[in-house]
Amino acid sequence: MKNLNYIATIVFLLSGLSSHAQEKKWTLRECVEHALKNNITIQQTELDAQLSAIDKKDAFGNFLPSVNASASHNWNVGLNFNPITNLAETQTFQNTGVGLNVGVDIYKGLQNQNRLSRSRLAIIAAQYQMSKIKDDVSLNVANAFLQILFNKENLKVQKEQLSNNQKQEQRSQELVNAGSVPRGDLFDMKATVATSQQAVVTAENTLLISKLSLAQLLQLEDFQNFDIADDSYEVTESQTMLQTPNSIFEKAREQRVELKIARTNLEIAEKDIKIAKGGFQPTLQGYYSFSARATNADRVVTDAFGNLTLRGPAPIFDQFSDSKGHSFGVQLNIPILNGFSVRNNVERSKVALERSKINFKQQELDLERNVFTAFTDAKGALNAYESAVVALEARTEAYNYAKERFAVGLMNAFDLNQSQTLFANAQSDVLRTKYDYIFRVKVVEFYFGIPIMEQ
């Protein structure tokens, strides 16, 4: 019995922990922060930034000397010249050689310097690209978050309408039983209730799909238990909307990373031309070489009386010491004709530069168009919201009046349903235009330099 009580207690505690975990409500800030840490696109961009850092190490390594050691061992079988006596002998000789080669670029048309500068610019461009991806992800998360809030509010509206229709159906049943209204009105109300039930199911499915979309942006697997905090977002006056589109655009030109990326790519293209032109210039390299060898061949030794005798090979380290040699110097290479490869590289780099200039101008035009479009859309969304609020007030009065007329038998169920449908649509329009305006204002503030996390 004690064991059963113990097991029951454990199950109760675990279920309590599970329920607590499922009740977590994600705020907009938490969603954005989680997405910035786990989004796949951001992770891919981070890898690109790592590659840029590796390219910089390569460019820095070009300034360092190249050092290579070598070693070899070979067998010569048959009639061969003895490397010691220089006589032809039929036997197997073994030769061992070691070497060390050092080379350094003294002058290479400033290509190494320009490559290092280019790699630094590439790192800056990668950082700007990372910032742009994070901005895009933040906007997408904010849009998905607000979409869930709208779907939640819309579901409440649909459930409220269903509840009202069910009450009207009950009221119609009482009036039919009392003989005050024809039975056809009751059938109309039943059909209205069924339609409202379908609307609730549709709203629930739409809410679930919107949660799935945001959960995918956040890389969450358990999307069915995912939910956001029911924060209240009211329509307030934005100080940014008091600015002119031109002032917002000028601010965006200074801060938006799209132009910074295009400008950095333009500088990279200019460096590419300098690197390509460096191929026309001569190169000067310094080198140093060390070598030593040893063999198992017999050696000729002269005794004190001048007689020549053959003896076995000298100790290997003595041979290395006796045969060591050094070689050093400089080498000048002057390009004369290389199949027009250098000239063609320069021409290709110039074309790439012109392409970067055009892209920079296009980015400016796109940014200007996006800013003016976002500002105009926000203004239009505000007008739509204000009109929807006025329409909802009128529809509310009309619906209340229709209910009063229906209660005293001056309106049939069909006309009441029409009034109620218009009232529900007006409520949905207010919610839709409200969240549409909130998001579009966030976009304008985003262009003005206010991050999503600070809005």
C-alpha angles and dihedrals in degrees: 000000000000090000091052091051090048092051091047090052092051092049091049092051093047092048089049091052091047092049090049091051092051092050093065111128116205118220122211091253092052091049093051094045092048092048092050089055100043109026112124095220091054091049090052091049090051089057090053089053090052090053090052090054090051090050088055090055088052091051091049091048090061089073092057122087119254114240121188129174123202138191133181140180125188141174123222111198124191129010106003138149114261104239090214103044096023088224125133110252134170105231141090117279124194120204128190123192134181130188146174125206125191125185132177133181110237096176128001106166091279088286094132092052092048092047090054091050090048092052090053091052090048090056090051090049090051090051091050090049090051090052091050093050090050091051091050092048091048091052092047091050092048091050092049091046093053090046089058091050090052092048090050092052091045090052089054090052092050092048090049090051090049090052091050092048092050089052090049090050090053090047091049090051090054092048091048090050089050091048093239097122132026120262090246090072089058091053090051091053092049089053090048091052091051090050091050090051089054090049090053092051091049091049091049092051092047090052091050092050092049090052089050091052093052092043089055091051087053092045092238119156101194095063094151090069093039117114138160131227114268094238118175115239113186128188106258133169112268118215089212091062088060088066123088120251089245093056091048090050093050090051090048091051089059098044113024113104094216090076092040090055092048092047092049091048087053090055090047090053090052090052090050089058091052091049091050093047089053087071089072093061126082120256127222121201132181122212142184128190133188125188139173134172143193136192140190093228120124116259131221115239127190114216127210092275094052095256119145118227134173119238135174123276119292119249110288096240091050089053091050090050094048096045100043117127138182130211128181140157146116131278125208120200119191116191111226108157125357103163091278088288094134093045091049091049089054092049092049090050091051091052089050089051092053089048090052091050091052091047091052091053090047091051090053091051092046092049092049091049092047093050094049091044092050091048093048092046091051091051091048091047090053091051090048091050093049090049091048091052091052091047091050091053090053093045091049091055091045092049093048090049090049091052090052092050092046091051091058094041098254094118131045125229094255094059090044090053091051091052091047092050091052089049092052091048090051090053091051091048091054091051094044095048091043096058092037089057093046092053095045091051089052089054091052091048088048091057089046089060102262109131119226090244091061097045 
